[in-house]
Amino acid sequence: MTDMEQLIERAQAVLDRLRSDPRDRPVFVEFAGTPKSGKSSCIEIVRHFFRRSDIKVLAPAEGASRRTPYFLKDDLMAFNTWSASYALMHVLEGLHGSDRYDLAILDRGLFDALAWFELLASEGEIALEDRNHVQNFLQIEQWRTAIDEVFLFRTDPQTSLEREHSDKLTKEQGQAMNLDFLEKLNQAYDAVEERFAAGFRQFKSVDTSASAGTTAKSTAAEVASEILAIFEEDFQGLEPRS
């Protein structure tokens, strides 16, 4: 049996169990990470796999790039506050809403917001006291512990830029897509991982740098396996309902 066949078989077993023993809430997974690290591509592959497996998936569009009002983008404090609130809204809806999903995929969420406010403070854009207030708010136990696993996608700045420019007509660097900014963002992720990763239920760092030798498909298969394991561990020791 191939690895993909095993994933499909496990997904079918999870689906069967979910239909006889529905969970009280969705499994929440957050995808965080640096630009051009393969995060969005992985989300699409994983979302497709679970939906084709008939597992109900909530995968809202990323708040930071697709939903945040354009007029906030010049104010990074406002921009990241809106983006964090957008992610939190989906957590709360999943915990208390009427719509039923088995899996909720957050494209940037609470952990990612911690890193961006870390970056704003390191750049002097906000006061350390304000950073602490926001980070403490984002870590309120009720919603922090709702996140079953955080996948932090990491790649080096040079790889990010090479991927950014691979299908572009210009190599002109942007506000975020430049070596200096990407290096500072990676440092913010390092600092936040060291301080806060242990507070989440599960945390996995995913290296997608060119030197890692991974593919989008192999990375997605690994992530899908991790998500299936969350369901499987939840069902361990439970007797199926008749």
mmCIF file of C-alpha atoms in Angstrom:
data_model
loop_
_atom_site.group_PDB
_atom_site.id
_atom_site.type_symbol
_atom_site.label_atom_id
_atom_site.label_comp_id
_atom_site.label_asym_id
_atom_site.label_seq_id
_atom_site.Cartn_x
_atom_site.Cartn_y
_atom_site.Cartn_z
ATOM 1 C CA MET A 1 0.000 0.000 0.000
ATOM 2 C CA THR A 2 1.387 3.394 -0.980
ATOM 3 C CA ASP A 3 1.672 6.323 1.433
ATOM 4 C CA MET A 4 -1.232 8.047 -0.344
ATOM 5 C CA GLU A 5 -3.386 4.939 -0.118
ATOM 6 C CA GLN A 6 -2.649 4.782 3.597
ATOM 7 C CA LEU A 7 -3.695 8.426 4.008
ATOM 8 C CA ILE A 8 -6.955 7.756 2.157
ATOM 9 C CA GLU A 9 -7.642 4.676 4.287
ATOM 10 C CA ARG A 10 -6.988 6.622 7.488
ATOM 11 C CA ALA A 11 -9.230 9.475 6.324
ATOM 12 C CA GLN A 12 -12.052 7.001 5.640
ATOM 13 C CA ALA A 13 -11.669 5.531 9.119
ATOM 14 C CA VAL A 14 -11.766 9.019 10.643
ATOM 15 C CA LEU A 15 -14.872 9.885 8.600
ATOM 16 C CA ASP A 16 -16.638 6.710 9.744
ATOM 17 C CA ARG A 17 -15.861 7.503 13.359
ATOM 18 C CA LEU A 18 -16.890 11.156 13.044
ATOM 19 C CA ARG A 19 -20.283 10.117 11.718
ATOM 20 C CA SER A 20 -20.873 7.800 14.681
ATOM 21 C CA ASP A 21 -19.121 9.963 17.313
ATOM 22 C CA PRO A 22 -19.295 13.634 16.227
ATOM 23 C CA ARG A 23 -16.840 15.950 17.925
ATOM 24 C CA ASP A 24 -18.094 18.846 20.036
ATOM 25 C CA ARG A 25 -16.059 21.240 17.904
ATOM 26 C CA PRO A 26 -13.842 21.173 14.822
ATOM 27 C CA VAL A 27 -10.177 20.313 14.916
ATOM 28 C CA PHE A 28 -8.432 23.684 14.494
ATOM 29 C CA VAL A 29 -5.077 23.900 12.728
ATOM 30 C CA GLU A 30 -3.221 27.117 12.037
ATOM 31 C CA PHE A 31 -0.773 27.664 9.201
ATOM 32 C CA ALA A 32 1.702 30.439 9.977
ATOM 33 C CA GLY A 33 4.927 31.468 8.342
ATOM 34 C CA THR A 34 7.035 33.627 6.119
ATOM 35 C CA PRO A 35 5.997 34.803 2.629
ATOM 36 C CA LYS A 36 6.604 32.321 -0.182
ATOM 37 C CA SER A 37 7.242 29.485 2.245
ATOM 38 C CA GLY A 38 4.638 27.260 0.550
ATOM 39 C CA LYS A 39 2.013 27.792 3.223
ATOM 40 C CA SER A 40 -0.888 28.697 0.926
ATOM 41 C CA SER A 41 -0.068 25.921 -1.548
ATOM 42 C CA CYS A 42 -0.014 23.386 1.267
ATOM 43 C CA ILE A 43 -3.338 24.626 2.613
ATOM 44 C CA GLU A 44 -4.974 24.173 -0.788
ATOM 45 C CA ILE A 45 -3.657 20.601 -1.181
ATOM 46 C CA VAL A 46 -4.671 19.647 2.368
ATOM 47 C CA ARG A 47 -8.086 21.307 2.041
ATOM 48 C CA HIS A 48 -8.714 19.434 -1.212
ATOM 49 C CA PHE A 49 -7.698 16.095 0.327
ATOM 50 C CA PHE A 50 -10.026 16.377 3.308
ATOM 51 C CA ARG A 51 -12.968 17.702 1.312
ATOM 52 C CA ARG A 52 -12.614 14.882 -1.226
ATOM 53 C CA SER A 53 -12.565 12.537 1.769
ATOM 54 C CA ASP A 54 -16.008 13.953 2.744
ATOM 55 C CA ILE A 55 -14.619 15.473 5.924
ATOM 56 C CA LYS A 56 -16.270 18.879 6.398
ATOM 57 C CA VAL A 57 -13.684 21.645 6.152
ATOM 58 C CA LEU A 58 -13.831 25.332 6.995
ATOM 59 C CA ALA A 59 -10.988 27.158 5.251
ATOM 60 C CA PRO A 60 -11.632 30.918 5.290
ATOM 61 C CA ALA A 61 -9.565 33.136 3.019
ATOM 62 C CA GLU A 62 -6.423 34.504 4.595
ATOM 63 C CA GLY A 63 -7.292 37.695 6.430
ATOM 64 C CA ALA A 64 -3.918 39.387 6.045
ATOM 65 C CA SER A 65 -3.753 39.496 2.256
ATOM 66 C CA ARG A 66 -7.257 38.851 0.983
ATOM 67 C CA ARG A 67 -9.742 40.255 3.462
ATOM 68 C CA THR A 68 -8.119 43.114 5.356
ATOM 69 C CA PRO A 69 -9.511 46.486 4.169
ATOM 70 C CA TYR A 70 -6.976 48.072 1.826
ATOM 71 C CA PHE A 71 -7.052 51.374 3.708
ATOM 72 C CA LEU A 72 -5.547 49.698 6.788
ATOM 73 C CA LYS A 73 -2.428 48.472 5.027
ATOM 74 C CA ASP A 74 -0.441 51.645 5.676
ATOM 75 C CA ASP A 75 -1.001 51.287 9.437
ATOM 76 C CA LEU A 76 0.670 48.028 10.471
ATOM 77 C CA MET A 77 -0.783 48.192 13.991
ATOM 78 C CA ALA A 78 -4.320 48.483 12.600
ATOM 79 C CA PHE A 79 -3.619 45.986 9.825
ATOM 80 C CA ASN A 80 -2.370 43.248 12.126
ATOM 81 C CA THR A 81 -5.047 43.921 14.748
ATOM 82 C CA TRP A 82 -7.741 43.454 12.110
ATOM 83 C CA SER A 83 -6.050 40.297 10.768
ATOM 84 C CA ALA A 84 -5.725 38.784 14.270
ATOM 85 C CA SER A 85 -9.359 39.635 15.037
ATOM 86 C CA TYR A 86 -10.429 37.989 11.779
ATOM 87 C CA ALA A 87 -8.691 34.751 12.791
ATOM 88 C CA LEU A 88 -10.119 34.911 16.302
ATOM 89 C CA MET A 89 -13.607 35.418 14.868
ATOM 90 C CA HIS A 90 -13.354 32.085 13.061
ATOM 91 C CA VAL A 91 -12.116 30.332 16.192
ATOM 92 C CA LEU A 92 -15.075 31.636 18.168
ATOM 93 C CA GLU A 93 -17.529 30.742 15.417
ATOM 94 C CA GLY A 94 -16.093 27.222 15.297
ATOM 95 C CA LEU A 95 -16.400 26.848 19.045
ATOM 96 C CA HIS A 96 -19.896 28.273 19.381
ATOM 97 C CA GLY A 97 -21.450 28.680 15.927
ATOM 98 C CA SER A 98 -24.298 26.760 14.393
ATOM 99 C CA ASP A 99 -22.373 25.635 11.301
ATOM 100 C CA ARG A 100 -20.829 22.215 11.731
ATOM 101 C CA TYR A 101 -17.329 21.481 10.494
ATOM 102 C CA ASP A 102 -14.956 18.641 11.257
ATOM 103 C CA LEU A 103 -11.783 20.587 10.449
ATOM 104 C CA ALA A 104 -11.068 24.327 10.516
ATOM 105 C CA ILE A 105 -7.937 25.543 8.704
ATOM 106 C CA LEU A 106 -6.677 29.006 9.631
ATOM 107 C CA ASP A 107 -4.407 30.673 7.088
ATOM 108 C CA ARG A 108 -2.559 32.833 9.614
ATOM 109 C CA GLY A 109 -4.045 32.943 13.091
ATOM 110 C CA LEU A 110 -3.209 33.633 16.703
ATOM 111 C CA PHE A 111 0.396 32.417 16.603
ATOM 112 C CA ASP A 112 1.133 34.321 13.435
ATOM 113 C CA ALA A 113 -0.280 37.495 14.997
ATOM 114 C CA LEU A 114 2.053 37.041 17.973
ATOM 115 C CA ALA A 115 5.003 37.155 15.578
ATOM 116 C CA TRP A 116 3.829 40.252 13.731
ATOM 117 C CA PHE A 117 3.310 42.214 16.927
ATOM 118 C CA GLU A 118 6.757 41.034 18.029
ATOM 119 C CA LEU A 119 8.149 42.471 14.802
ATOM 120 C CA LEU A 120 6.298 45.779 15.243
ATOM 121 C CA ALA A 121 7.758 46.165 18.736
ATOM 122 C CA SER A 122 11.295 45.298 17.599
ATOM 123 C CA GLU A 123 11.011 47.972 14.899
ATOM 124 C CA GLY A 124 9.762 50.567 17.365
ATOM 125 C CA GLU A 125 6.360 50.765 15.647
ATOM 126 C CA ILE A 126 4.550 50.006 18.909
ATOM 127 C CA ALA A 127 5.552 50.205 22.563
ATOM 128 C CA LEU A 128 6.696 47.044 24.342
ATOM 129 C CA GLU A 129 3.834 47.504 26.799
ATOM 130 C CA ASP A 130 1.307 47.507 23.949
ATOM 131 C CA ARG A 131 2.945 44.415 22.441
ATOM 132 C CA ASN A 132 2.619 42.650 25.779
ATOM 133 C CA HIS A 133 -1.047 43.602 26.119
ATOM 134 C CA VAL A 134 -1.878 42.295 22.659
ATOM 135 C CA GLN A 135 0.150 39.104 23.041
ATOM 136 C CA ASN A 136 -1.472 38.378 26.407
ATOM 137 C CA PHE A 137 -4.904 38.892 24.844
ATOM 138 C CA LEU A 138 -4.101 36.525 21.976
ATOM 139 C CA GLN A 139 -3.047 33.866 24.461
ATOM 140 C CA ILE A 140 -6.230 33.772 26.522
ATOM 141 C CA GLU A 141 -6.559 30.094 27.349
ATOM 142 C CA GLN A 142 -10.073 29.611 26.007
ATOM 143 C CA TRP A 143 -9.068 30.254 22.413
ATOM 144 C CA ARG A 144 -5.340 29.479 22.539
ATOM 145 C CA THR A 145 -6.103 25.910 23.621
ATOM 146 C CA ALA A 146 -8.712 25.613 20.874
ATOM 147 C CA ILE A 147 -5.854 25.496 18.333
ATOM 148 C CA ASP A 148 -4.988 21.808 18.077
ATOM 149 C CA GLU A 149 -1.790 22.324 16.090
ATOM 150 C CA VAL A 150 0.247 25.161 14.647
ATOM 151 C CA PHE A 151 2.288 24.544 11.506
ATOM 152 C CA LEU A 152 5.002 27.180 11.175
ATOM 153 C CA PHE A 153 6.347 27.284 7.615
ATOM 154 C CA ARG A 154 9.886 28.631 7.427
ATOM 155 C CA THR A 155 12.141 29.462 4.531
ATOM 156 C CA ASP A 156 15.236 31.623 4.235
ATOM 157 C CA PRO A 157 14.888 35.158 2.841
ATOM 158 C CA GLN A 158 16.785 34.426 -0.356
ATOM 159 C CA THR A 159 14.526 31.491 -1.203
ATOM 160 C CA SER A 160 11.461 33.659 -0.520
ATOM 161 C CA LEU A 161 12.672 36.305 -2.959
ATOM 162 C CA GLU A 162 13.622 33.784 -5.636
ATOM 163 C CA ARG A 163 10.131 32.280 -5.476
ATOM 164 C CA GLU A 164 8.558 35.747 -5.483
ATOM 165 C CA HIS A 165 10.449 36.779 -8.623
ATOM 166 C CA SER A 166 10.231 33.468 -10.513
ATOM 167 C CA ASP A 167 7.054 34.443 -12.397
ATOM 168 C CA LYS A 168 7.317 38.243 -12.223
ATOM 169 C CA LEU A 169 8.425 40.743 -14.865
ATOM 170 C CA THR A 170 10.457 42.807 -12.394
ATOM 171 C CA LYS A 171 12.712 42.047 -9.469
ATOM 172 C CA GLU A 172 11.922 45.355 -7.817
ATOM 173 C CA GLN A 173 11.618 44.675 -4.083
ATOM 174 C CA GLY A 174 8.523 45.597 -2.094
ATOM 175 C CA GLN A 175 7.739 46.757 1.429
ATOM 176 C CA ALA A 176 7.760 43.223 2.789
ATOM 177 C CA MET A 177 9.516 41.315 0.021
ATOM 178 C CA ASN A 178 13.090 42.402 0.620
ATOM 179 C CA LEU A 179 15.985 40.674 2.346
ATOM 180 C CA ASP A 180 16.149 43.001 5.348
ATOM 181 C CA PHE A 181 12.449 42.781 6.197
ATOM 182 C CA LEU A 182 12.285 39.007 5.661
ATOM 183 C CA GLU A 183 15.283 38.496 7.945
ATOM 184 C CA LYS A 184 13.628 40.572 10.676
ATOM 185 C CA LEU A 185 10.394 38.636 10.245
ATOM 186 C CA ASN A 186 12.251 35.347 10.623
ATOM 187 C CA GLN A 187 13.841 36.675 13.803
ATOM 188 C CA ALA A 188 10.375 37.571 15.124
ATOM 189 C CA TYR A 189 9.168 34.025 14.414
ATOM 190 C CA ASP A 190 12.243 32.661 16.230
ATOM 191 C CA ALA A 191 11.536 34.814 19.280
ATOM 192 C CA VAL A 192 7.833 33.952 19.391
ATOM 193 C CA GLU A 193 8.455 30.243 18.858
ATOM 194 C CA GLU A 194 10.891 30.220 21.779
ATOM 195 C CA ARG A 195 8.515 32.115 24.087
ATOM 196 C CA PHE A 196 5.077 30.825 23.141
ATOM 197 C CA ALA A 197 5.150 27.593 21.115
ATOM 198 C CA ALA A 198 4.969 25.405 24.217
ATOM 199 C CA GLY A 199 1.662 27.032 25.148
ATOM 200 C CA PHE A 200 -0.091 25.550 22.128
ATOM 201 C CA ARG A 201 -1.337 21.969 22.127
ATOM 202 C CA GLN A 202 0.991 20.905 19.326
ATOM 203 C CA PHE A 203 3.529 22.843 17.311
ATOM 204 C CA LYS A 204 5.468 21.804 14.230
ATOM 205 C CA SER A 205 8.085 23.815 12.361
ATOM 206 C CA VAL A 206 8.171 23.011 8.628
ATOM 207 C CA ASP A 207 11.341 23.888 6.710
ATOM 208 C CA THR A 208 10.588 24.574 3.039
ATOM 209 C CA SER A 209 13.881 26.231 2.110
ATOM 210 C CA ALA A 210 15.418 25.151 -1.173
ATOM 211 C CA SER A 211 18.063 23.224 0.781
ATOM 212 C CA ALA A 212 15.372 21.134 2.528
ATOM 213 C CA GLY A 213 14.632 19.256 -0.690
ATOM 214 C CA THR A 214 10.903 18.958 -0.037
ATOM 215 C CA THR A 215 8.026 19.250 -2.499
ATOM 216 C CA ALA A 216 4.611 20.826 -2.018
ATOM 217 C CA LYS A 217 2.993 17.388 -2.278
ATOM 218 C CA SER A 218 5.313 15.675 0.222
ATOM 219 C CA THR A 219 4.921 18.522 2.699
ATOM 220 C CA ALA A 220 1.129 18.435 2.355
ATOM 221 C CA ALA A 221 1.092 14.663 2.861
ATOM 222 C CA GLU A 222 3.078 15.073 6.075
ATOM 223 C CA VAL A 223 0.722 17.792 7.311
ATOM 224 C CA ALA A 224 -2.386 15.757 6.400
ATOM 225 C CA SER A 225 -0.966 12.807 8.324
ATOM 226 C CA GLU A 226 -0.429 15.026 11.385
ATOM 227 C CA ILE A 227 -4.028 16.269 11.189
ATOM 228 C CA LEU A 228 -5.402 12.742 10.871
ATOM 229 C CA ALA A 229 -3.375 11.811 13.954
ATOM 230 C CA ILE A 230 -5.208 14.501 15.951
ATOM 231 C CA PHE A 231 -8.550 12.902 15.077
ATOM 232 C CA GLU A 232 -7.198 9.401 15.725
ATOM 233 C CA GLU A 233 -5.801 10.305 19.145
ATOM 234 C CA ASP A 234 -9.111 11.908 20.066
ATOM 235 C CA PHE A 235 -10.926 8.659 19.292
ATOM 236 C CA GLN A 236 -8.462 6.430 21.125
ATOM 237 C CA GLY A 237 -10.067 4.492 23.927
ATOM 238 C CA LEU A 238 -13.617 5.507 22.946
ATOM 239 C CA GLU A 239 -16.152 2.856 22.137
ATOM 240 C CA PRO A 240 -18.020 3.563 18.887
ATOM 241 C CA ARG A 241 -21.678 4.392 19.286
ATOM 242 C CA SER A 242 -24.097 1.835 17.951
#
